PDB file of C-alpha atoms in Angstrom:
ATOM      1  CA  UNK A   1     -22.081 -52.810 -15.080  1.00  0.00           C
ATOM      2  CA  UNK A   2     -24.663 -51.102 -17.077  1.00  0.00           C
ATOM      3  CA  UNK A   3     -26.193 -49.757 -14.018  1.00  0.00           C
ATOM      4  CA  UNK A   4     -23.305 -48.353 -12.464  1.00  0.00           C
ATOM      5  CA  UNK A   5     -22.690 -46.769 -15.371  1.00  0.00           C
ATOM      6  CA  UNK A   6     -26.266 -45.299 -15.328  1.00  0.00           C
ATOM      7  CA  UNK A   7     -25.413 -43.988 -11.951  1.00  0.00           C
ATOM      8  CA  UNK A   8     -21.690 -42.366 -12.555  1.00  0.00           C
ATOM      9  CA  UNK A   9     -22.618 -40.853 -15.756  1.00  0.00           C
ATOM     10  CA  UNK A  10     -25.215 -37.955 -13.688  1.00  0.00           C
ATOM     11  CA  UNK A  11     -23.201 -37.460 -10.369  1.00  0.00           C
ATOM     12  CA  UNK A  12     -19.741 -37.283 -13.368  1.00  0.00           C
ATOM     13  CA  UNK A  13     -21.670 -34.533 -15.141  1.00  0.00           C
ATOM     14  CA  UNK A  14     -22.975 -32.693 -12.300  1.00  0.00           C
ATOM     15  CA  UNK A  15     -19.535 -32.811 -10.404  1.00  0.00           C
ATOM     16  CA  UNK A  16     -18.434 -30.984 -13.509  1.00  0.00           C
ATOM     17  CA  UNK A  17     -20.807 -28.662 -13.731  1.00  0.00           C
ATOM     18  CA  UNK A  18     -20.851 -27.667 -10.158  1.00  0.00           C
ATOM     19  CA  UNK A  19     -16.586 -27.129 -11.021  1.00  0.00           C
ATOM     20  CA  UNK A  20     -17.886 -25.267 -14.099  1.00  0.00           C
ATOM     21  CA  UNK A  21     -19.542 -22.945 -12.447  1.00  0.00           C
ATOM     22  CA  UNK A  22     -16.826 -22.400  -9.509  1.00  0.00           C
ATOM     23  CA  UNK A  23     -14.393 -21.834 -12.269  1.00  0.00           C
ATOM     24  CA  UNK A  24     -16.262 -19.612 -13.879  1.00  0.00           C
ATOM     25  CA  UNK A  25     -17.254 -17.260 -10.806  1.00  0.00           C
ATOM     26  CA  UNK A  26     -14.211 -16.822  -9.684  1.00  0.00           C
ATOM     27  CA  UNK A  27     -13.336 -15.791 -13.215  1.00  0.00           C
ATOM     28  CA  UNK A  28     -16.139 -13.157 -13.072  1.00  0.00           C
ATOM     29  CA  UNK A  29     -15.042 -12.317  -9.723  1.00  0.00           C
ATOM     30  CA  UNK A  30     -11.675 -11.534 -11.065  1.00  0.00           C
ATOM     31  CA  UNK A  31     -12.672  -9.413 -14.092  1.00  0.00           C
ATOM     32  CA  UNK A  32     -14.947  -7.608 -11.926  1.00  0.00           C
ATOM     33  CA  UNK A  33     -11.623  -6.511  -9.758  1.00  0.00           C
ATOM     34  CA  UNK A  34      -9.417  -5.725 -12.612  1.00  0.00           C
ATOM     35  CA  UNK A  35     -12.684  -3.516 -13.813  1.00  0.00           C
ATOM     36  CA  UNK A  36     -12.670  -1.544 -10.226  1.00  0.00           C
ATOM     37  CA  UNK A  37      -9.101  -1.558  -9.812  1.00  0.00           C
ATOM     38  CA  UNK A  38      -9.070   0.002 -12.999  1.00  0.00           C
ATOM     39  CA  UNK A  39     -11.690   2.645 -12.741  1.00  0.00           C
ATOM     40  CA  UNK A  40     -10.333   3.468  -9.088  1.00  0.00           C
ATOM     41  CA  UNK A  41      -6.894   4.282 -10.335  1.00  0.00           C
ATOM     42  CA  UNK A  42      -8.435   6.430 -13.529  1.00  0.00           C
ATOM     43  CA  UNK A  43     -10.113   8.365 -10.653  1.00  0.00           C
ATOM     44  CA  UNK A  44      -7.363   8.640  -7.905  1.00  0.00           C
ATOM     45  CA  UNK A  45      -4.276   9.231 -11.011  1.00  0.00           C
ATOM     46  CA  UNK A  46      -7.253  12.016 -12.437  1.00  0.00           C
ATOM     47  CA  UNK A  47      -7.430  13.877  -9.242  1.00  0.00           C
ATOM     48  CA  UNK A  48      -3.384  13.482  -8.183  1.00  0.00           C
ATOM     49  CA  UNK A  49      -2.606  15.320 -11.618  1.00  0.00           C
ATOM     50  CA  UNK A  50      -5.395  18.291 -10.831  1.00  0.00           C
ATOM     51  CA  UNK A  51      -4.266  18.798  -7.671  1.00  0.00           C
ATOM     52  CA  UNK A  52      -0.737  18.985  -8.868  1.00  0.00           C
ATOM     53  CA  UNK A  53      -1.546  21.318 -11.621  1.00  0.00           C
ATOM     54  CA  UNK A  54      -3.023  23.274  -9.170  1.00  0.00           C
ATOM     55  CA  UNK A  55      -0.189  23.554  -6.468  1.00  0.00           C
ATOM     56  CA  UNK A  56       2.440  24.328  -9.182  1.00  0.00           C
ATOM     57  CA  UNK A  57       0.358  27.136 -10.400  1.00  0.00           C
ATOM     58  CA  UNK A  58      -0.636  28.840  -7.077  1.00  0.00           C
ATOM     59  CA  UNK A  59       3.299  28.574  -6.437  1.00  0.00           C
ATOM     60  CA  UNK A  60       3.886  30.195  -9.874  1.00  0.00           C
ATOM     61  CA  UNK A  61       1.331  32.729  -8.655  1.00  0.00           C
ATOM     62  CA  UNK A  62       2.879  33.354  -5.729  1.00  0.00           C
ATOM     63  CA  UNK A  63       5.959  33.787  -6.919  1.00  0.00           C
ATOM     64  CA  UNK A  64       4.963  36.468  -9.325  1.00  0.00           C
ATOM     65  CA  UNK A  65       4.180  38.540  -6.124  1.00  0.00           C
ATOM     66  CA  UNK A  66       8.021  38.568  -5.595  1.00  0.00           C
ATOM     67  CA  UNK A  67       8.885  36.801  -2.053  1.00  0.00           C
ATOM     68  CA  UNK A  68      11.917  37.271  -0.313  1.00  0.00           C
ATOM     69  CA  UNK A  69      14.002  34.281   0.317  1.00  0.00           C
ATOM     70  CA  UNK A  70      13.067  33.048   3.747  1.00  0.00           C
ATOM     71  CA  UNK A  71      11.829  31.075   6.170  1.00  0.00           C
ATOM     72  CA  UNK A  72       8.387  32.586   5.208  1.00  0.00           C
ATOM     73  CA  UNK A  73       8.345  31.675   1.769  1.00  0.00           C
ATOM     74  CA  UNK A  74       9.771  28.169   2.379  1.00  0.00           C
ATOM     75  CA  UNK A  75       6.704  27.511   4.468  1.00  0.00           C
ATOM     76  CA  UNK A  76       4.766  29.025   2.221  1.00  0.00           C
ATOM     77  CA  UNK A  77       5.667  26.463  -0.200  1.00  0.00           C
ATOM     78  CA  UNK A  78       5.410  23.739   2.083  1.00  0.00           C
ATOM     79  CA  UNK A  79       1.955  25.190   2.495  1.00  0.00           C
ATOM     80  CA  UNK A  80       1.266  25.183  -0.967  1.00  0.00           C
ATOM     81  CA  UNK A  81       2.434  21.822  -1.969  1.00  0.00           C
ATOM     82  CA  UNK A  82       0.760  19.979   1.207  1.00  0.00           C
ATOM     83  CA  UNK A  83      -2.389  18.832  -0.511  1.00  0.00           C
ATOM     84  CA  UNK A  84      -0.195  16.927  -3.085  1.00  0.00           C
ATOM     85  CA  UNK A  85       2.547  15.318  -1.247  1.00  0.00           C
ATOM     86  CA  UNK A  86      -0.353  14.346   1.390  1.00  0.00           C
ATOM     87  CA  UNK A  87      -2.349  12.718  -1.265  1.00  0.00           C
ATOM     88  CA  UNK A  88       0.680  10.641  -3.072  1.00  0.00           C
ATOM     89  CA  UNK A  89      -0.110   8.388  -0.372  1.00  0.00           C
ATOM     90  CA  UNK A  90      -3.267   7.486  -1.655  1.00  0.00           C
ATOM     91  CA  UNK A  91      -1.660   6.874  -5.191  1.00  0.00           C
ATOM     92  CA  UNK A  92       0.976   4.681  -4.070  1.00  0.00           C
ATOM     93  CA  UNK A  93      -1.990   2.586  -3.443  1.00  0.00           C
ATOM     94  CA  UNK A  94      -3.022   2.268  -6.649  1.00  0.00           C
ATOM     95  CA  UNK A  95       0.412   1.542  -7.810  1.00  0.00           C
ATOM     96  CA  UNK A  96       2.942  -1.010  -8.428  1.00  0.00           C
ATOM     97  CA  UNK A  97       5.368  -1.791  -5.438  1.00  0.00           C
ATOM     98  CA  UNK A  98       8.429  -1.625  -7.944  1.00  0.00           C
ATOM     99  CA  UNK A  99       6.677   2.000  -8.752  1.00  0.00           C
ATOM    100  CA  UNK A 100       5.941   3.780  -5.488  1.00  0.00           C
ATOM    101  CA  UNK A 101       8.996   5.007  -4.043  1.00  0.00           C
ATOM    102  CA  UNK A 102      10.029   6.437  -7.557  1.00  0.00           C
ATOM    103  CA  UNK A 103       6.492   7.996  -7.872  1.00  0.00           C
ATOM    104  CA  UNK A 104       7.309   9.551  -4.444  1.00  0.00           C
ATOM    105  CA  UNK A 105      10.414  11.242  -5.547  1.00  0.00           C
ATOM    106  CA  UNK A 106       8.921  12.854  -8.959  1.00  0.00           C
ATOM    107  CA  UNK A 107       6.753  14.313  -6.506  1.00  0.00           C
ATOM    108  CA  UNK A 108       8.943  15.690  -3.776  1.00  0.00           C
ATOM    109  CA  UNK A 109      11.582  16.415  -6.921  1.00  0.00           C
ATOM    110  CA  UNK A 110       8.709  18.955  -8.457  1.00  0.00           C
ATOM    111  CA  UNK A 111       8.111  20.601  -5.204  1.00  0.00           C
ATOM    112  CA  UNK A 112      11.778  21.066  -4.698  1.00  0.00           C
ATOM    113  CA  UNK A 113      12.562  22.536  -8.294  1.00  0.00           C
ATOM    114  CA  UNK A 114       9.833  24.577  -7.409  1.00  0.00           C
ATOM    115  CA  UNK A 115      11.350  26.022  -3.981  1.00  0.00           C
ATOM    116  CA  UNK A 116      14.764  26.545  -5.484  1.00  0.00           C
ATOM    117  CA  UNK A 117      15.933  30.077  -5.286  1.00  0.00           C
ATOM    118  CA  UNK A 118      17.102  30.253  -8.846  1.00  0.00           C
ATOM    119  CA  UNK A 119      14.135  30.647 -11.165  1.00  0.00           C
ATOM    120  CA  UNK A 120      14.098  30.275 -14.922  1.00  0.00           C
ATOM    121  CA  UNK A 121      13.734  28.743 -18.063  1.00  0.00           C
ATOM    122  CA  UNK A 122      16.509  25.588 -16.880  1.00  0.00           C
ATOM    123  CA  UNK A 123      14.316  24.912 -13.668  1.00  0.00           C
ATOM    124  CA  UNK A 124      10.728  25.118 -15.719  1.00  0.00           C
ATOM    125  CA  UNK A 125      12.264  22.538 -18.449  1.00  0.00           C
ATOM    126  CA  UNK A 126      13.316  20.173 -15.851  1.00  0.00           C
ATOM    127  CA  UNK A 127      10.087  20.900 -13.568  1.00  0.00           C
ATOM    128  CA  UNK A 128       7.945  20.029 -17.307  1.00  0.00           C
ATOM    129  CA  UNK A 129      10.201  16.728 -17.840  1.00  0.00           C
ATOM    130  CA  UNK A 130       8.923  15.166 -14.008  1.00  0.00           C
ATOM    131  CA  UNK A 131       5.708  16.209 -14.852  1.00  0.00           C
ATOM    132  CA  UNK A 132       5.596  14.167 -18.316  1.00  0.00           C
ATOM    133  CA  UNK A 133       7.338  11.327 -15.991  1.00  0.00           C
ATOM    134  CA  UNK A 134       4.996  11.432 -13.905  1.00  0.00           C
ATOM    135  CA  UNK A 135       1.814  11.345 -16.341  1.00  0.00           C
ATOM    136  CA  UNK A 136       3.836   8.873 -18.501  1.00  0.00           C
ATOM    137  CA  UNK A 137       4.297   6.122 -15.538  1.00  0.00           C
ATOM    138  CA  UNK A 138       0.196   6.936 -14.304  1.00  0.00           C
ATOM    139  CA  UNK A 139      -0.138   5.834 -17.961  1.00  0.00           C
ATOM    140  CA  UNK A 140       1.573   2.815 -17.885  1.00  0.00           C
ATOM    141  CA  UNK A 141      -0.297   1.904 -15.114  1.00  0.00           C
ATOM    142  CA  UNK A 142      -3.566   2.077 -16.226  1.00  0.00           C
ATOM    143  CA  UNK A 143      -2.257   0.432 -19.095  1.00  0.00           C
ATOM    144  CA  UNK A 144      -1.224  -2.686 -17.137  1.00  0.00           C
ATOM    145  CA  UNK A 145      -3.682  -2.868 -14.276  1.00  0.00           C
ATOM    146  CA  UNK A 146      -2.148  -5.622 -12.795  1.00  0.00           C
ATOM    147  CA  UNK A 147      -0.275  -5.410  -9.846  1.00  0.00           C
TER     148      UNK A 147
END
């Protein structure tokens, strides 16, 4: 007995390290992720809002100039607000499933309070409350990284 013993006692304690150090890699593993995942979404939510900022103020700018209503000025606007409708699909990547399609319509919501014919204090209020929506839920989600 005492030499089975002497032989279950090593293979017992290196099965349990070899599981140790499974268990703990694939912890690393998953830290490193959350890390990434994290950093990626600082970086993509970072540029989304800059890009936004920009498009609402070259529309602001370009509505200063005084454009007729129009088919011109509507594509003008589509124009304008291309770069950041094209890159809330790279968002949505970063984001929650329950998130995206709401994400989506804050988006196409700003560009449409921006087209509208009436301008005004009413529309900028409403334009500023999707913005702070928007920046609220990016917020949340670097908050909560996980998916």
């Amino acid at each position: 007995m005492g030499n089975f013993t002497s032989i279950i006692t090593p293979i017992l304690c290196g099965i349990l390290a070899l599981t140790g150090a499974i268990i703990g890699s694939c912890m690393e593993r998953k830290t490193r992720h959350t890390i990434w995942l994290l950093e990626k979404r600082v970086e993509v939510f970072a540029e989304f809002l800059k890009i936004l900022q920009k498009c609402i103020e070259e529309a602001s700018m370009y509505f200063r100039q005084g454009p007729k209503a129009g088919l011109e000025r509507g594509q003008k606007l589509s124009d304008i607000y291309f770069p950041v409708i094209d890159y809330t699909k790279v968002v949505r990547l970063f984001l929650k499933e329950t998130s995206r399609d709401n994400f989506e319509k804050l988006v196409r919501e700003i560009y449409v309070i921006h087209s509208e014919k009436e301008r005004g204090d009413t529309r900028l209020s409403v334009m500023k409350e999707k913005e702070q929506a928007l920046q609220r839920m990016l917020e949340e989600h670097i908050k909560n990284p996980k998916f």
